[in-house]
């Protein structure tokens, strides 16, 4: 299964983290720090795999991709194929690109919940659900329709909220 | 209340506001976050679901990206999930994921536990969830396992893929239970064209194939077919992986895999190269030819830019190492290490060290080369492997007798170089070098030089613990020098006896006694003589030593006239002048340290200085030699030095962790059930703190280290002789207790002895020595036909490595697989339910054809079938049926553990009977055993203190303690000396 998904920028600031095993907050922060320490020391144009057993315990692998100012990191175990995970990062990034039209770090910063919606369509409970970005985009659109439909009939609590859902 | 709620929701900051605020804040991030948190704490209590959910959303955000604790909000999260609105629910579940360990979590939004929902997406999600549900509630397997199996054959790709994924996870944990599903998986393997699904199925088969050879045979061809057909690297890699891990005995498949690995290796993509190297590493143990074919790529990869690739290449190079090429490969690697960055350099050195020492230096045949390699490695600038090198130097010293001269030489070179003292990474190595030069000083060409090196001013840079080792080594070298000076012939004989054959006559007399000290001590020869002559009289032994040894000394002068000539340099260098200057050197360098605040240093310094103070009066007195040896021997100093020298010159062997278990408990020791009254006995003694050393009379305590050898004080020197004689008496009477049992001896026959070549000659000898006996249990007899002249490496018959307790599968997994087996069996025996489903029927037919057995015995199946049949008509009996199954299961497959446990239990009962009289020995043994053998000095010392304070030990116990202490001498001689003191002191009591 997939153990964790992390997106962080090249300065080590986490932008999205999701741990599919329960981890305490301090532990999560520590893991993120250690992963960043490894990633930032790696030069360009080297392999995308990192030995992660010292960080995440036995039977774990880590694959990452570096896009512009962001690292996309997947941590997984021997039930997943390394190259397939690399492809999955690609699928994730492609989907983001489609949903946000030329994704940049700021999109990720400001669309926290949408990001989670997208990720949940691809990986659920550590299992890969969908590997086609078009399918994911479709599903995400459906969900946001559903959400705005639900929001439209909110009787009270008007301000801020409406502006947000549009 | 309502008012605040409205105000809150009107002016509440949304998540977006929060994020923007965080980016624009000027007060500092942590201050901003804590302010926001305050708001959230207020808002989350709101009754308005919207306000509440927004607050929760913000909190979740802060939790996941800013590490804010949100466990306090668990209940709020659950509350929000119960909201009717989809949006709120979603926020709630996201929060729930962060807060609540799954145990407490409910099923996520639109999923029911049974994956039968009409909507595709819903079903896929349910399948994905099911794994977690299974792991938390194994009973769920009974409810929905069949549906899950059905989903494997779903026409919808996504559903099937999710189901295969779940089985992949389940199989990884417990492959056996899923063998019956092999036909379904096989069909997917043959039919599916989806790479994701194929990869997962391949992973399942990689686990199943080793369990069932017939299955392996059937899947080889389809896998090769996929490998030839597909262009997807991920699938190719998975095929390679499956073949190399599970199907490596199929030659054609291996060849195909090897060809594909090669393609990966030469690819420009570093990822493929990396994975190719990883696959090679898996192949290496069974099919080294694949690695050798790609040798060039591997060696080249050592200098790759990518650290991962370098690392894999290094592992592969190490996999290629064999006895023939180890020197060559190490040479290449050391050169790489010199050029590499510090991190990789240490990686290289670490793997050289671990490969060479694996399986007790299996691949090393030339220890002189290896020891000098260790010396060379120590000097590599970035080397941080001090600890490993330290333990290997000491280990080789103890195990490989022929390696000692070279060890001494390497140690000397390291010690003598003042520059090395400045490098903290080398301190551990220097410590080992110092220990080696003290322990094996008899091989040294120039002991005086060693003392100078050990006392050079820059040793002040060493940490106290290592400096203590240095000082202890000085003590040993000093003892050796003085001994050689006072009793030159014996010293020469001793050093020659290790490498040069003795004259026949002497060999006989020495081996006749089977005495371990035969190598060097007059005591031993005295023992032999007294035995052959008027019979064994230990009390008389010490008195007779002097005369006898004098005679023997005279004898050996004659017999060894020629042999000792090669050692003439050594003999010549022990002149009165050199000894005097040695004393001066030691006194001037160590004098200032006798007031050191470090206990270890202070104590040892005082030991050394005390010894010098004890003997130098007499020795300086006769520095003008008058009549030669005879006069020297009459000195009290000679006696002291002889004893010290004997104590130090006995060889140490490696100690297995299980050593103490081999020593049977002697008859006649009645000791208490437990040590509960120990606390009363030792009162305020604190357990293993180092302050133990200053207990009681602090100052006299330090002097005690030398006390038994104080000749001017007759009362004090008396007990020491007495204890020696007691020990000897004990050896005579009870020596056999320390013999290993016959069986063990046979097992250990393969390995030759390290210390004594005459072991076999005289087994029946009565005067078997205590120490010898314990040695015998660790050392072993000579191998009759040794093919190569490889130096002898002492191996222990067992327990060289720490036994790794077999990891028991988690009980949860047991439960799942138990349930799965139930269901699968149920499929077969419950026709009423499975016939309704055509696909299931066909699958069970195929199952029959393949005849794949689960480990359930067939009678059990029948039993179950009977139970099921007899109870089918009665719906109320369902529960009882389950219970029967459960019981049966306990007795069968997972029951292995249970049975073992039962046996253990019985054993324990028995043994508790046997050990009703738990003995001191037992406790001491346990204490020593539980610690690795560098640490237990404190424990030993503590025990001895207790012993000497609390009550008198009887001779057996003393011998036992002595025995342990002997083995512990390895690093810390001072506690060894302390042991002597305690033994001598307590033996006054009887």
Short mmCIF file of C-alpha atoms in Angstrom, two decimals, chain A residues 1-2 7 13-26 28-29 32 42-51 58 61 63-65 77-88 91 105-106 108-114 116-117 120-131 135 138-140 142-144 146-147 150-151 153-164, chain B residues 5-6 9-12 14-17 19-20 23 29 48 50-51 54 57 60-71 85-88 90 94 97-102 105 108-109 111 120-121 124-129 131-132 158 161-162 165-166 168-169 172 194 196 199-200 203 207 233-235 237-238 241 264 269-272 274-275 278 304-309 311-312 315:
data_model
loop_
_atom_site.label_atom_id
_atom_site.label_comp_id
_atom_site.label_asym_id
_atom_site.label_seq_id
_atom_site.Cartn_x
_atom_site.Cartn_y
_atom_site.Cartn_z
CA UNK A 1 0.00 0.00 0.00
CA UNK A 2 0.95 3.60 -0.18
CA UNK A 7 4.09 17.68 -1.35
CA UNK A 13 7.66 23.84 3.65
CA UNK A 14 5.00 21.15 3.47
CA UNK A 15 2.15 21.97 1.12
CA UNK A 16 0.18 18.77 1.38
CA UNK A 17 0.71 15.79 3.61
CA UNK A 18 -1.32 12.68 3.96
CA UNK A 19 -0.31 9.69 6.03
CA UNK A 20 -2.30 6.54 5.44
CA UNK A 21 -0.99 4.97 8.64
CA UNK A 22 -1.89 6.79 11.75
CA UNK A 23 1.00 8.96 12.86
CA UNK A 24 1.19 11.48 15.61
CA UNK A 25 1.64 15.07 14.66
CA UNK A 26 5.15 15.39 15.99
CA UNK A 28 4.68 13.56 10.97
CA UNK A 29 6.63 16.76 11.27
CA UNK A 32 8.72 15.51 6.76
CA UNK A 42 20.24 15.14 -3.97
CA UNK A 43 21.51 16.64 -7.19
CA UNK A 44 19.43 17.05 -10.34
CA UNK A 45 19.14 14.28 -12.87
CA UNK A 46 19.67 11.38 -10.54
CA UNK A 47 17.34 8.50 -9.87
CA UNK A 48 14.02 9.23 -8.22
CA UNK A 49 14.30 6.56 -5.57
CA UNK A 50 15.58 7.08 -2.07
CA UNK A 51 16.29 4.49 0.56
CA UNK A 58 11.38 -1.67 7.27
CA UNK A 61 10.43 2.79 -0.34
CA UNK A 63 9.95 7.85 -4.74
CA UNK A 64 9.87 11.54 -5.49
CA UNK A 65 9.66 13.91 -8.39
CA UNK A 77 5.85 -0.69 0.57
CA UNK A 78 6.70 -3.81 -1.40
CA UNK A 79 3.12 -4.27 -2.54
CA UNK A 80 3.58 -1.47 -5.03
CA UNK A 81 5.72 -1.33 -8.11
CA UNK A 82 8.40 1.35 -8.05
CA UNK A 83 7.95 2.46 -11.63
CA UNK A 84 4.20 2.39 -11.28
CA UNK A 85 4.47 4.76 -8.35
CA UNK A 86 6.59 7.06 -10.42
CA UNK A 87 3.86 7.01 -13.02
CA UNK A 88 1.28 7.71 -10.37
CA UNK A 91 -0.86 11.14 -12.99
CA UNK A 105 2.82 26.36 -6.07
CA UNK A 106 0.33 29.10 -5.18
CA UNK A 108 -1.60 24.31 -4.14
CA UNK A 109 -1.25 26.72 -1.25
CA UNK A 110 -4.70 28.20 -1.72
CA UNK A 111 -6.68 25.14 -2.67
CA UNK A 112 -6.05 22.89 0.23
CA UNK A 113 -9.38 21.10 0.22
CA UNK A 114 -9.59 20.69 -3.52
CA UNK A 116 -7.36 16.59 -0.99
CA UNK A 117 -10.42 15.86 -3.09
CA UNK A 120 -8.72 11.04 -2.61
CA UNK A 121 -9.87 10.19 -6.08
CA UNK A 122 -6.50 8.73 -6.96
CA UNK A 123 -5.45 7.10 -3.70
CA UNK A 124 -7.84 5.95 -1.07
CA UNK A 125 -6.80 4.43 2.22
CA UNK A 126 -3.41 3.69 0.74
CA UNK A 127 -4.87 1.87 -2.27
CA UNK A 128 -4.65 3.15 -5.80
CA UNK A 129 -8.14 3.79 -7.08
CA UNK A 130 -7.79 5.49 -10.40
CA UNK A 131 -4.88 5.92 -12.72
CA UNK A 135 -11.43 10.09 -15.00
CA UNK A 138 -14.42 14.16 -14.19
CA UNK A 139 -14.98 12.87 -10.69
CA UNK A 140 -13.61 16.01 -9.08
CA UNK A 142 -18.84 16.08 -10.11
CA UNK A 143 -17.94 16.46 -6.48
CA UNK A 144 -17.56 20.22 -6.64
CA UNK A 146 -22.40 18.39 -5.56
CA UNK A 147 -20.80 20.65 -3.00
CA UNK A 150 -25.46 21.62 -1.25
CA UNK A 151 -24.15 25.05 -0.38
CA UNK A 153 -29.51 25.84 -0.16
CA UNK A 154 -27.82 26.90 3.02
CA UNK A 155 -30.44 29.04 4.69
CA UNK A 156 -28.34 31.16 6.99
CA UNK A 157 -24.71 31.99 7.52
CA UNK A 158 -24.29 34.00 4.42
CA UNK A 159 -21.15 35.99 4.28
CA UNK A 160 -17.71 34.69 3.56
CA UNK A 161 -19.14 31.36 2.87
CA UNK A 162 -20.83 32.26 -0.40
CA UNK A 163 -17.81 34.04 -1.67
CA UNK A 164 -15.82 30.99 -0.91
CA UNK B 5 -23.30 32.03 16.78
CA UNK B 6 -24.49 34.39 14.10
CA UNK B 9 -20.51 32.78 11.33
CA UNK B 10 -20.71 36.30 9.94
CA UNK B 11 -17.19 37.20 10.84
CA UNK B 12 -15.59 33.81 10.80
CA UNK B 14 -12.59 30.81 6.21
CA UNK B 15 -9.73 28.48 5.47
CA UNK B 16 -8.85 30.69 2.55
CA UNK B 17 -8.66 33.73 4.80
CA UNK B 19 -4.08 30.79 4.38
CA UNK B 20 -3.89 34.32 3.05
CA UNK B 23 1.19 34.45 4.05
CA UNK B 29 4.18 32.38 11.99
CA UNK B 48 -24.01 25.99 13.87
CA UNK B 50 -21.27 25.42 9.19
CA UNK B 51 -19.20 27.42 11.65
CA UNK B 54 -15.17 25.55 8.90
CA UNK B 57 -11.33 22.49 8.38
CA UNK B 60 -7.10 20.17 9.97
CA UNK B 61 -5.11 22.44 7.74
CA UNK B 62 -2.97 23.70 10.59
CA UNK B 63 -2.54 20.17 11.80
CA UNK B 64 -1.31 18.71 8.58
CA UNK B 65 0.92 21.54 7.43
CA UNK B 66 1.96 23.29 10.60
CA UNK B 67 2.10 20.41 13.01
CA UNK B 68 -0.58 21.71 15.35
CA UNK B 69 -1.93 19.09 17.69
CA UNK B 70 -5.62 18.42 17.12
CA UNK B 71 -6.25 15.33 19.14
CA UNK B 85 -24.49 17.88 4.46
CA UNK B 86 -22.04 16.27 2.18
CA UNK B 87 -19.59 19.11 2.39
CA UNK B 88 -19.49 19.02 6.17
CA UNK B 90 -16.20 15.51 3.92
CA UNK B 94 -10.61 14.46 6.49
CA UNK B 97 -8.22 10.79 9.33
CA UNK B 98 -5.77 13.05 11.06
CA UNK B 99 -7.07 12.70 14.59
CA UNK B 100 -8.34 9.27 15.24
CA UNK B 101 -6.43 6.05 14.90
CA UNK B 102 -8.48 3.80 12.72
CA UNK B 105 -13.04 5.37 13.06
CA UNK B 108 -15.97 6.59 5.63
CA UNK B 109 -18.79 8.43 3.92
CA UNK B 111 -19.27 3.07 1.90
CA UNK B 120 -19.14 1.72 -9.41
CA UNK B 121 -17.26 4.38 -7.58
CA UNK B 124 -14.30 0.60 -5.65
CA UNK B 125 -13.99 2.70 -2.55
CA UNK B 126 -15.53 0.03 -0.42
CA UNK B 127 -13.00 -2.47 -1.73
CA UNK B 128 -10.17 -0.15 -0.94
CA UNK B 129 -11.47 0.30 2.58
CA UNK B 131 -8.34 -4.01 3.93
CA UNK B 132 -8.43 -1.73 6.92
CA UNK B 158 -11.37 -0.51 -11.81
CA UNK B 161 -8.01 -3.75 -10.04
CA UNK B 162 -9.03 -2.64 -6.58
CA UNK B 165 -4.85 -4.78 -4.90
CA UNK B 166 -6.54 -5.89 -1.72
CA UNK B 168 -2.01 -8.39 -3.01
CA UNK B 169 -1.83 -6.84 0.44
CA UNK B 172 1.89 -10.42 1.39
CA UNK B 194 -4.00 -3.91 -17.79
CA UNK B 196 -1.67 -2.18 -13.02
CA UNK B 199 1.68 -5.98 -11.62
CA UNK B 200 -0.46 -6.74 -8.61
CA UNK B 203 3.19 -9.66 -6.79
CA UNK B 207 4.41 -14.90 -2.82
CA UNK B 233 9.01 -0.85 -18.09
CA UNK B 234 7.06 -1.17 -14.87
CA UNK B 235 5.57 -4.47 -15.96
CA UNK B 237 10.47 -4.85 -13.98
CA UNK B 238 7.76 -6.63 -12.06
CA UNK B 241 11.39 -9.19 -9.90
CA UNK B 264 17.93 -1.75 -17.52
CA UNK B 269 17.51 6.55 -17.15
CA UNK B 270 19.08 6.43 -13.68
CA UNK B 271 15.86 4.96 -12.30
CA UNK B 272 16.11 1.91 -14.50
CA UNK B 274 19.06 1.71 -10.03
CA UNK B 275 16.30 -0.86 -10.23
CA UNK B 278 18.65 -3.87 -7.15
CA UNK B 304 28.16 7.30 -10.50
CA UNK B 305 26.88 10.72 -9.49
CA UNK B 306 23.88 9.17 -7.83
CA UNK B 307 24.52 8.09 -4.28
CA UNK B 308 21.85 5.37 -4.46
CA UNK B 309 23.43 3.81 -7.49
CA UNK B 311 25.48 2.21 -2.88
CA UNK B 312 23.81 -0.57 -4.82
CA UNK B 315 26.66 -4.01 -2.35
#
